[in-house]
mmCIF file of C-alpha atoms in Angstrom:
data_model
loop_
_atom_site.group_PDB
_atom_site.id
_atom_site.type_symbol
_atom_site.label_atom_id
_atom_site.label_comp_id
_atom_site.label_asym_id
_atom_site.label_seq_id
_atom_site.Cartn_x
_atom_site.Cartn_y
_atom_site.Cartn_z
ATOM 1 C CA UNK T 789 24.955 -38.664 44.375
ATOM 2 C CA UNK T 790 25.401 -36.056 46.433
ATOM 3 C CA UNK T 791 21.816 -34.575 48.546
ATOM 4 C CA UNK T 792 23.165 -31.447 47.205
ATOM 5 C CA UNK T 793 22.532 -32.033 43.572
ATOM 6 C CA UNK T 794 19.032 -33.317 44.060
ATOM 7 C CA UNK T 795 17.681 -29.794 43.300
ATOM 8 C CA UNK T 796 18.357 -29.566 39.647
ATOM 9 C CA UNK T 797 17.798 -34.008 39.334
ATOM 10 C CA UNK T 798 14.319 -35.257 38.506
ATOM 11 C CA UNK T 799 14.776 -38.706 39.388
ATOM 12 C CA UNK T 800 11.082 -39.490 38.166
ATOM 13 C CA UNK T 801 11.701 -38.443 34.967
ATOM 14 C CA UNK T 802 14.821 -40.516 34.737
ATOM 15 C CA UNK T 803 12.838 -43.439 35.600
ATOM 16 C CA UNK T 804 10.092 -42.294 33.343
ATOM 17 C CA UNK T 805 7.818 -42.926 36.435
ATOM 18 C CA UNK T 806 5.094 -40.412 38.231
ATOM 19 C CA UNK T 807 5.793 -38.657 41.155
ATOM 20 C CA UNK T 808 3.076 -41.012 42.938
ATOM 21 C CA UNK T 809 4.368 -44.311 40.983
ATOM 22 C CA UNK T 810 4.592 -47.399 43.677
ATOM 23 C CA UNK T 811 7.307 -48.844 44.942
ATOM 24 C CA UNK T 812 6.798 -51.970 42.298
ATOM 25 C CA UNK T 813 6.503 -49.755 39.548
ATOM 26 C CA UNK T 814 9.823 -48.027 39.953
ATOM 27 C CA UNK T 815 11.325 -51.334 40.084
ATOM 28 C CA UNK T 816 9.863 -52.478 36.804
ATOM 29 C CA UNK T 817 10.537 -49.483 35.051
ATOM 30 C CA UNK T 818 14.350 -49.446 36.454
ATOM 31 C CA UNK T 819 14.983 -53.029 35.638
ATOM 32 C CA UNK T 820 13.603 -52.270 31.953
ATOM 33 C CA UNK T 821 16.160 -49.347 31.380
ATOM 34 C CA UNK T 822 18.830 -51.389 32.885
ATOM 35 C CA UNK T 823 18.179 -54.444 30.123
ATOM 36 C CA UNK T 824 18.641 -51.627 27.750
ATOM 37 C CA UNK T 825 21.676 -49.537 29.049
ATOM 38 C CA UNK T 826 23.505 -52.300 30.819
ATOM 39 C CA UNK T 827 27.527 -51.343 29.815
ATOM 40 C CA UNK T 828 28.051 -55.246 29.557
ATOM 41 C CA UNK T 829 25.070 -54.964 26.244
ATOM 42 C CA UNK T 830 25.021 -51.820 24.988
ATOM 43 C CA UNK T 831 28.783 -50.373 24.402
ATOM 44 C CA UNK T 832 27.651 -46.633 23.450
ATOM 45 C CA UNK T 833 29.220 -43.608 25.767
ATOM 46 C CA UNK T 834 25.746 -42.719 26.064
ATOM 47 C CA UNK T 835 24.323 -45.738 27.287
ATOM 48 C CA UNK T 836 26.961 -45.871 30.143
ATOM 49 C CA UNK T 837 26.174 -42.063 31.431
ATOM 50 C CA UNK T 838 22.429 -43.291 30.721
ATOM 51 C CA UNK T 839 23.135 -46.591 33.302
ATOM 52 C CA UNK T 840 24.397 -44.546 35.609
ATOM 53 C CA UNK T 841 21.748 -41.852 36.002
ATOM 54 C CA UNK T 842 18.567 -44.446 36.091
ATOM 55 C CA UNK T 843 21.542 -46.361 39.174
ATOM 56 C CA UNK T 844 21.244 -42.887 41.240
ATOM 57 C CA UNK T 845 17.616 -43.073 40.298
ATOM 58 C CA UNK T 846 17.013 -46.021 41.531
ATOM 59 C CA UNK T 847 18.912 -45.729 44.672
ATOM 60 C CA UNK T 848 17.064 -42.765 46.169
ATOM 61 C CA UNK T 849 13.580 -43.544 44.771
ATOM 62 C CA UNK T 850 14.198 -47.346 45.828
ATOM 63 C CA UNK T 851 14.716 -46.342 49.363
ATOM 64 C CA UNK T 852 11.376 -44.540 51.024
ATOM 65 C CA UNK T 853 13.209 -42.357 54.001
ATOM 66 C CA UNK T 854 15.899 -40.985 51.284
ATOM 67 C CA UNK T 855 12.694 -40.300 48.589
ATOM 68 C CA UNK T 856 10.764 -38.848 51.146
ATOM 69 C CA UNK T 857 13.537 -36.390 51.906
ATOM 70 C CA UNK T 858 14.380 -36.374 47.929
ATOM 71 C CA UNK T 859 10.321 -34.863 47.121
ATOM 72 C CA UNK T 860 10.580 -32.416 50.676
ATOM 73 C CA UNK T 861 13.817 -30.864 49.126
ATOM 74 C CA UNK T 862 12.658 -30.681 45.591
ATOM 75 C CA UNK T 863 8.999 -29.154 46.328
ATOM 76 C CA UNK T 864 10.757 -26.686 48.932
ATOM 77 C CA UNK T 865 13.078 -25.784 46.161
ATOM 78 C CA UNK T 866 10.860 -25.421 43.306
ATOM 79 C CA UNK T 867 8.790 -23.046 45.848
ATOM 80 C CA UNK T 868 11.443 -20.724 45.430
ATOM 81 C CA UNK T 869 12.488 -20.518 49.183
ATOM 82 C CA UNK T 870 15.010 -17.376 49.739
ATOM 83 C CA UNK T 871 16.789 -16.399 52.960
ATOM 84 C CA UNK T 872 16.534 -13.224 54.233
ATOM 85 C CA UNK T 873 18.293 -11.115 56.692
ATOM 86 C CA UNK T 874 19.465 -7.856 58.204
ATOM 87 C CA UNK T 875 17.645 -7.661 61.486
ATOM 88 C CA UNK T 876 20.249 -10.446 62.890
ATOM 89 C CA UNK T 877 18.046 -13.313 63.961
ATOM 90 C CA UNK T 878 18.772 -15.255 61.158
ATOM 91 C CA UNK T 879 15.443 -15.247 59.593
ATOM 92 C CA UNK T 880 14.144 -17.834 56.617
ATOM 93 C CA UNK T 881 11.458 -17.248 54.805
ATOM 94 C CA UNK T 882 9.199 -20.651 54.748
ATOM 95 C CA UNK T 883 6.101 -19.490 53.674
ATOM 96 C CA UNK T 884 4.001 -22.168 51.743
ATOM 97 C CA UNK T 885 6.653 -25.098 52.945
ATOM 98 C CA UNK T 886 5.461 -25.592 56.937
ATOM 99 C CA UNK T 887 4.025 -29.112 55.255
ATOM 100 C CA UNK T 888 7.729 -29.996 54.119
ATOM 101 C CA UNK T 889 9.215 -28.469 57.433
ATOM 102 C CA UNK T 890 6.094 -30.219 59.545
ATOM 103 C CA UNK T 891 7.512 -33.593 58.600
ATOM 104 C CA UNK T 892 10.679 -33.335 58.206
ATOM 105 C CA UNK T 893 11.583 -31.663 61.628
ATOM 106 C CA UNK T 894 8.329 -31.785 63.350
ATOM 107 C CA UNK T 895 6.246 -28.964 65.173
ATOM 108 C CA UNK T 896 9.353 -27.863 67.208
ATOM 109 C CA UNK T 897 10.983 -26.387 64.580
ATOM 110 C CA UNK T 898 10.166 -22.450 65.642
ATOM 111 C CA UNK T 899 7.848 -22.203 62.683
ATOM 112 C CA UNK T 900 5.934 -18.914 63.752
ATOM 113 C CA UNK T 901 2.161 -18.441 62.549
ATOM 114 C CA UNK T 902 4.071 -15.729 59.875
ATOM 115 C CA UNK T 903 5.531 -18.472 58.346
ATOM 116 C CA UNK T 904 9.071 -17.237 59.278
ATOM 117 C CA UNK T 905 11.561 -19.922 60.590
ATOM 118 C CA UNK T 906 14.640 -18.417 63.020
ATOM 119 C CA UNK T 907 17.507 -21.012 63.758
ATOM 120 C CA UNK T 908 19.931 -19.730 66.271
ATOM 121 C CA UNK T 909 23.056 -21.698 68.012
ATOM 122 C CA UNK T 910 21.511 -20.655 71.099
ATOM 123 C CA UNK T 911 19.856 -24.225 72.004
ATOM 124 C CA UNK T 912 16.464 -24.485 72.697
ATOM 125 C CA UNK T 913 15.539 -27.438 70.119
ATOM 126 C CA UNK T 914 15.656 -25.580 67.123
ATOM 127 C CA UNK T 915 17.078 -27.559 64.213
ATOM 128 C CA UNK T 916 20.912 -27.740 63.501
ATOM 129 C CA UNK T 917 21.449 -25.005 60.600
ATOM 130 C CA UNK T 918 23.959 -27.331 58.958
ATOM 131 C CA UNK T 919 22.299 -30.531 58.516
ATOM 132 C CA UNK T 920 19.312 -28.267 57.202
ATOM 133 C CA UNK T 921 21.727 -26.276 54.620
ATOM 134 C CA UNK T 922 23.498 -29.646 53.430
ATOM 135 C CA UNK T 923 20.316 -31.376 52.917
ATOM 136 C CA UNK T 924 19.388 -28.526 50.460
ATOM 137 C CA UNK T 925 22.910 -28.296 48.682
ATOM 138 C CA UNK T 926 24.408 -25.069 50.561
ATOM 139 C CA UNK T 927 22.750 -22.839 47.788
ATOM 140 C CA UNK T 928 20.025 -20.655 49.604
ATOM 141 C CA UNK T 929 21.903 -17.305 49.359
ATOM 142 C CA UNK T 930 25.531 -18.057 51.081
ATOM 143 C CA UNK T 931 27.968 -15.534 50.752
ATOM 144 C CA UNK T 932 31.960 -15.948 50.047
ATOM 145 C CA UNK T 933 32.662 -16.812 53.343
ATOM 146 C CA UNK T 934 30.044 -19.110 53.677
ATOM 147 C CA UNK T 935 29.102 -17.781 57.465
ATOM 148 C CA UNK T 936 25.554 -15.852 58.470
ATOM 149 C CA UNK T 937 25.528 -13.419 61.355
ATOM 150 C CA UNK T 938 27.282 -12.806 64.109
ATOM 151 C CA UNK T 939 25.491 -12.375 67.006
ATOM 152 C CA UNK T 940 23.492 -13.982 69.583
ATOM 153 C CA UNK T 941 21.002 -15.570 67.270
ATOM 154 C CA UNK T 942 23.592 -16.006 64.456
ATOM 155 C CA UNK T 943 24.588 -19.201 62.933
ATOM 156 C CA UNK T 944 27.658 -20.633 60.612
ATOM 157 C CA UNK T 945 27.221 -22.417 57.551
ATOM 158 C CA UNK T 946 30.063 -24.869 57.170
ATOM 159 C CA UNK T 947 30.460 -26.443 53.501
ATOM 160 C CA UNK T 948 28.853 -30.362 53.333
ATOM 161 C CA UNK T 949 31.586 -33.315 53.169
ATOM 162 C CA UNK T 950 32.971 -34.099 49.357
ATOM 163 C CA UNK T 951 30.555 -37.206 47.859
ATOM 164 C CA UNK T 952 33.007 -40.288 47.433
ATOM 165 C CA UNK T 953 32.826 -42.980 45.417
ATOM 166 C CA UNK T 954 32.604 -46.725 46.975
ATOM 167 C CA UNK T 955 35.291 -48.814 46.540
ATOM 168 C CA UNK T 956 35.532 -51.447 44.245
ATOM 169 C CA UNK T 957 34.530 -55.559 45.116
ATOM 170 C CA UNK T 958 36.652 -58.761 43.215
ATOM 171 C CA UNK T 959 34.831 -62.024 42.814
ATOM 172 C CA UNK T 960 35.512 -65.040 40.449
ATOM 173 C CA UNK T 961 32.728 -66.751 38.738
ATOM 174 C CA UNK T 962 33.649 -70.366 36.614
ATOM 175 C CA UNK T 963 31.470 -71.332 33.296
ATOM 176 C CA UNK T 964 30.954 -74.234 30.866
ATOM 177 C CA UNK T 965 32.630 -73.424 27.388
ATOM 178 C CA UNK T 966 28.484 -74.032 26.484
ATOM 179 C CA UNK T 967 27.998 -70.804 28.417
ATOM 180 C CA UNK T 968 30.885 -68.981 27.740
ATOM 181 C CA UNK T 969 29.890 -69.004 24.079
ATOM 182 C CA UNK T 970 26.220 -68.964 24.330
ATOM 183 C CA UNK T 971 26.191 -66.192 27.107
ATOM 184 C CA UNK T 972 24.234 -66.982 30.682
ATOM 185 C CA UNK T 973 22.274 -65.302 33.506
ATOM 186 C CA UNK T 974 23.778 -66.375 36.711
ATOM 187 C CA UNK T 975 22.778 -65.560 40.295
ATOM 188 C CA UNK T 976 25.304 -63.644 42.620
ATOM 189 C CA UNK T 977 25.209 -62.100 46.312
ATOM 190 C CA UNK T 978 27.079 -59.188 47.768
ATOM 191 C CA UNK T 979 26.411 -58.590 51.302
ATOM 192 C CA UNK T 980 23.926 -61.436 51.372
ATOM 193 C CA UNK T 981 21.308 -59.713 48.712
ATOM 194 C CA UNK T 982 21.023 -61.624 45.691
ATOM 195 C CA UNK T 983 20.450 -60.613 42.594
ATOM 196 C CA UNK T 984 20.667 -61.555 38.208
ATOM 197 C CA UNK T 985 23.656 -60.693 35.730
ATOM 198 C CA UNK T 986 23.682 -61.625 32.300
ATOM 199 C CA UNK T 987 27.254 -63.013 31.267
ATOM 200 C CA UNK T 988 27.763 -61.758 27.262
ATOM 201 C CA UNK T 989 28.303 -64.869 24.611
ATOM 202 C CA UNK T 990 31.713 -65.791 23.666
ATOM 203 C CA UNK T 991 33.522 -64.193 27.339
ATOM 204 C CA UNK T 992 36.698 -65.763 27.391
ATOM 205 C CA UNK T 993 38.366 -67.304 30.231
ATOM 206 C CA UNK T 994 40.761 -65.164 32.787
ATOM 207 C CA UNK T 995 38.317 -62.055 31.723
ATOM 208 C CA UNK T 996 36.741 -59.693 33.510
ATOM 209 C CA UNK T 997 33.515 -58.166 33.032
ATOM 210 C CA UNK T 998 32.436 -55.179 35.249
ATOM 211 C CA UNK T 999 29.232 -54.586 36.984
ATOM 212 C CA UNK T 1000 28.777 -51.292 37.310
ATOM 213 C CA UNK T 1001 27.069 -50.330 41.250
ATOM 214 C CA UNK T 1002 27.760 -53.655 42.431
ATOM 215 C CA UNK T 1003 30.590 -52.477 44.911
ATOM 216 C CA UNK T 1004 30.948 -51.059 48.199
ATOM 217 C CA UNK T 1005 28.788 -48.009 49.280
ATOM 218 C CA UNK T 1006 30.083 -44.656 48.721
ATOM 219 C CA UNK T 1007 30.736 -42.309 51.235
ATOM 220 C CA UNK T 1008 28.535 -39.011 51.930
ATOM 221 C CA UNK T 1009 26.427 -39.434 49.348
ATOM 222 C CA UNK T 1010 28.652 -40.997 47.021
ATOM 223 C CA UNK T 1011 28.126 -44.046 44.109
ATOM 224 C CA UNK T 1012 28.595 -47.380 44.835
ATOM 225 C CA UNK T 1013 31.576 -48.683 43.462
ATOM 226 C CA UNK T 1014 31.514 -51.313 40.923
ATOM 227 C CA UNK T 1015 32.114 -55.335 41.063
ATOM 228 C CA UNK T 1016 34.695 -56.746 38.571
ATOM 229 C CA UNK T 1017 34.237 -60.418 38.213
ATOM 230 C CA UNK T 1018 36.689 -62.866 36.515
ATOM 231 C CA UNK T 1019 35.566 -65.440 34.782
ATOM 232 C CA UNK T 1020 36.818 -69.114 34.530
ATOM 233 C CA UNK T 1021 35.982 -71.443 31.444
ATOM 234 C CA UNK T 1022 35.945 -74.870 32.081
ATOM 235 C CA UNK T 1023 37.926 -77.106 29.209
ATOM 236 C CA UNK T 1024 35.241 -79.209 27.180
ATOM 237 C CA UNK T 1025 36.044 -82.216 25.745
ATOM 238 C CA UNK T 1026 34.752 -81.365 22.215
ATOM 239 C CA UNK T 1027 34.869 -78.200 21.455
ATOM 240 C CA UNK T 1028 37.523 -75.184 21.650
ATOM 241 C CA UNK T 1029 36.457 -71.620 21.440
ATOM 242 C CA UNK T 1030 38.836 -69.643 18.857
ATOM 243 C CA UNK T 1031 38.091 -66.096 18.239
ATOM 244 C CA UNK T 1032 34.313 -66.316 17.370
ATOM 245 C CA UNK T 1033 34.656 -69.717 15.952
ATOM 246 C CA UNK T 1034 33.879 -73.345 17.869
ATOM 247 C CA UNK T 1035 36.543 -75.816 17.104
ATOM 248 C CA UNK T 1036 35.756 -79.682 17.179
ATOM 249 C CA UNK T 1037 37.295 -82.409 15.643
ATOM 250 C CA UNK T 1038 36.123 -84.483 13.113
ATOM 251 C CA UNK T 1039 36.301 -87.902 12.521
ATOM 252 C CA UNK T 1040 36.416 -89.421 8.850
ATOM 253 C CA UNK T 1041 37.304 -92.653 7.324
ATOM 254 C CA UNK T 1042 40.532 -93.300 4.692
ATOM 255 C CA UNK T 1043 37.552 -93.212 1.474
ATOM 256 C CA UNK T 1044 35.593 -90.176 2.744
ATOM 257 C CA UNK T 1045 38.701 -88.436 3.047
ATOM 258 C CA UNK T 1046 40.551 -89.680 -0.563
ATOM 259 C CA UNK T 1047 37.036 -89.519 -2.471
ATOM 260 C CA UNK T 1048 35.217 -86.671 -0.329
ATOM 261 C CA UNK T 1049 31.907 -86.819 1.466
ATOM 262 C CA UNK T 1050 29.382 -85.620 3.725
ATOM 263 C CA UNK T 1051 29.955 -86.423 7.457
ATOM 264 C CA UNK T 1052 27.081 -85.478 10.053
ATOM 265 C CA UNK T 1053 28.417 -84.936 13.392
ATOM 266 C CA UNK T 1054 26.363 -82.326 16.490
ATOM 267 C CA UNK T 1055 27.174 -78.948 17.277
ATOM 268 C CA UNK T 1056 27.580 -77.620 20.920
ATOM 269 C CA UNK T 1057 23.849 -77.568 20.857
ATOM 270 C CA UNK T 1058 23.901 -81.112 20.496
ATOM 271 C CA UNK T 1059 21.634 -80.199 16.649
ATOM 272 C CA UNK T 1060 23.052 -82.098 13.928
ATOM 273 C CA UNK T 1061 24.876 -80.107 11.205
ATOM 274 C CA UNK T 1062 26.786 -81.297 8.151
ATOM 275 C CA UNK T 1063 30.428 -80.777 7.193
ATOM 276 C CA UNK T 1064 31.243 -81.448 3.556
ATOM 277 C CA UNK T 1065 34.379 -82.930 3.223
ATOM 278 C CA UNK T 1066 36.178 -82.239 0.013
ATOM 279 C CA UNK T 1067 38.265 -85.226 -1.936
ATOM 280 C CA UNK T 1068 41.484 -85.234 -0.953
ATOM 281 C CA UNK T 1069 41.615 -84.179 2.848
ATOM 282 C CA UNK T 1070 44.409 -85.116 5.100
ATOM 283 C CA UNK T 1071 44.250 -84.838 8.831
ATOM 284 C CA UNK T 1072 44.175 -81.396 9.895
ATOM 285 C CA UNK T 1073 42.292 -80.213 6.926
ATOM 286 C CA UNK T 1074 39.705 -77.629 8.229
ATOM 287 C CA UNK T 1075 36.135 -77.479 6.905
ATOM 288 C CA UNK T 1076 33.064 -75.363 8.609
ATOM 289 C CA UNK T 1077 29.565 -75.077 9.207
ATOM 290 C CA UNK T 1078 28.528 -71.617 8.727
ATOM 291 C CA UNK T 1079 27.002 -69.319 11.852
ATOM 292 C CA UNK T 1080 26.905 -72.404 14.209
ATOM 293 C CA UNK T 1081 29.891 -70.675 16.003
ATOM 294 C CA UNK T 1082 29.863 -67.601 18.578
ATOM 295 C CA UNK T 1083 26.908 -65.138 18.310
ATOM 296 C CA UNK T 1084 29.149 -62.016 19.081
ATOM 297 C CA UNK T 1085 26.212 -58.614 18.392
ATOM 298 C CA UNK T 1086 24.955 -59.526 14.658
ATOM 299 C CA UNK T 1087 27.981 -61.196 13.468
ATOM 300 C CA UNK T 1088 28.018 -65.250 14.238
ATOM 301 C CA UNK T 1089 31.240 -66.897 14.035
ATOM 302 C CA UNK T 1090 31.213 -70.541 12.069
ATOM 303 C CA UNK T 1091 31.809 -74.626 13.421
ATOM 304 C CA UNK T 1092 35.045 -75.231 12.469
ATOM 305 C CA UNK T 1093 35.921 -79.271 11.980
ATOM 306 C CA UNK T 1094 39.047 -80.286 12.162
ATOM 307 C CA UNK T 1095 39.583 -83.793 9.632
ATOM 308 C CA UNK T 1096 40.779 -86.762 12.040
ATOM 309 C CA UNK T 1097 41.599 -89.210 9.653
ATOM 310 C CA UNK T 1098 40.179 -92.821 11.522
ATOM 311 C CA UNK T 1099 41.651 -96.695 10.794
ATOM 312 C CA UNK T 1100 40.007 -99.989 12.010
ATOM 313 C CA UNK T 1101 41.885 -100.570 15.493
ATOM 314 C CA UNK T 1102 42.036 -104.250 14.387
ATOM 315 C CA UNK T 1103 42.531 -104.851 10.740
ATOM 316 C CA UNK T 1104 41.447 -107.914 9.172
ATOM 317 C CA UNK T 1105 43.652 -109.605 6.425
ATOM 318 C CA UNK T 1106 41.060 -108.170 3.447
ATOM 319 C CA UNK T 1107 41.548 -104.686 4.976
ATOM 320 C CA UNK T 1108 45.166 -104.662 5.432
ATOM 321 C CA UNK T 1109 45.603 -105.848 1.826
ATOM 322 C CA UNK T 1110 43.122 -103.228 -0.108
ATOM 323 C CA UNK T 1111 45.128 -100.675 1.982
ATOM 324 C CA UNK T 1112 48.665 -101.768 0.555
ATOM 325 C CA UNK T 1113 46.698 -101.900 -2.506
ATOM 326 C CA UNK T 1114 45.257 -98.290 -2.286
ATOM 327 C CA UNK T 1115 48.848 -97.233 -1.527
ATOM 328 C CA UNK T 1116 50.216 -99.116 -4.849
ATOM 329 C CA UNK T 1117 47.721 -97.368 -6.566
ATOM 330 C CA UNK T 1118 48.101 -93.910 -4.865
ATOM 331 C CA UNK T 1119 51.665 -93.742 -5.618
ATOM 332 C CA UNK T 1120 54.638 -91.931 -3.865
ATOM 333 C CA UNK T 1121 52.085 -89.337 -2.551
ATOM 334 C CA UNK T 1122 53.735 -88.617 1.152
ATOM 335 C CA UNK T 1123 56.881 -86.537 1.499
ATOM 336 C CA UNK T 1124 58.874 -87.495 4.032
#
């Protein structure tokens, strides 16, 4: 954000922080707002504008030179400070801010005991008159032209350089299918600082998922741009992810599947669940466990098993001959 829009911003209100809150409690309170406004968990317009707000909060109060400038610049503007003119020196009327002016410029700054600041273009260590009229947003009584007197003892206002937005970073991040459809917090760096993301359940693999103010710095003033991160899944040799659903397969023998049964088997959790098997079931035959799939918001998707129809590897004679048996009695039952 731009210094020039700090005026009519009350970045401790964003916050929900007092204007004397530490350092540690701004943190807490802007890691609390971003757990509830993060784009990547709440999908609402309003959340997003919300995220970015308590980001340029966080950003100036975070830093202490830019919220030390941030509280001179909003107590000198809530003072009402004016400009005022006509004799041609240029005059500013500071009464009641030589504190903000004090520290920000220090005693050189041709504060008079009237409380009546003069910058010129003369020289003579005065302050520049355009870094002071950008830092307070170019709005203390400018006219069309944007240029103050003439004279000796005149000075030029010159507009402040357009905020612009960082650019945008790339990275890749790889996952289990466990954490692709349970959802994660993983560690990343940019520019060596580290810091926590939370990866949604059931991301799929070749997405990307944005995180918003993770980018490159922006430019006078400007947001951050954001970090876009593609995930990979790793294959798992158990389950598939489908939709919302975990797929596994699911072994049965030749009487649970012609009489039907109940087979245990473990879920991606590695919690035993039951699949009922109805009488019947041929190899491919689909049967589920309810809400043991993909927790997408309040909607879980189901275990899906997938019948895999098993046969002794090695036969003995009284096996081979109840199977020809069971086929007698089964009948022509296979098309072909």
């Amino acid at each position: 954000m731009a210094e020039n829009e700090w005026l009519s911003k009350d970045f401790y209100k964003v916050l929900g922080v007092s204007k004397d809150a530490t350092p540690e409690q701004i943190t807490k309170a802007y890691r609390k707002l971003a757990r509830k406004y993060h784009p990547d968990l709440n999908k609402t317009k309003e959340a997003e504008e919300k995220f970015k707000d308590i980001s340029e909060a966080y950003d100036v109060l975070s830093n202490k030179d830019q919220r030390q400038k941030y509280d001179a610049i909003r107590q000198f503007g809530m003072g009402g400070a004016r400009f005022a003119g006509g004799s041609g020196q240029g005059g500013f009327d500071a009464s009641g801010f030589s504190d903000i002016f004090g520290s920000m410029f220090g005693q050189g700054s041709g504060m008079g005991g009237n409380g009546n600041i003069r910058f010129t273009t003369s020289g003579g260590g005065n302050p520049n008159l355009n870094d002071i009229f950008s830092m307070f947003g170019g709005a203390a009584g400018a006219g069309s032209q944007g240029a103050y007197g003439a004279g000796p003892g005149g000075y030029s206002y010159e507009e402040p350089p357009t905020p612009t937005k960082g650019k945008d970073r790339n990275s890749k991040i790889t996952l289990t299918l466990r954490q692709a459809a349970k959802g994660a917090t993983v560690s990343l760096s940019v520019d060596g600082s580290k810091f926590k993301t939370h990866i949604p359940a059931g991301v799929r693999d070749g997405q990307k998922i944005r995180l918003a103010g993770k980018g490159h710095a922006g430019l006078n003033g400007g947001a951050h741009g954001d970090l876009y991160l593609q995930v990979s899944v790793k294959p798992d040799s158990k389950f598939t992810m489908r939709g919302h659903d975990l797929v596994m397969d699911l072994p049965v023998s030749v009487g649970e599947a012609v009489a039907g049964a109940k087979v245990e088997a473990t879920d991606i959790d590695g919690e035993t669940v039951t699949f009922k098997v109805p009488a019947g079931s041929s190899s491919g035959t689909e049967v589920k466990v309810a809400g043991k799939g993909v927790q997408v918001g309040n909607t879980p998707g189901d275990l899906i098993g997938r019948v895999m129809i098993q046969v002794p590897v090695k036969p003995g004679l009284g096996v081979k001959h109840a199977a020809k048996e069971f086929d007698k009695a089964a009948g022509d039952y296979i098309p072909r």
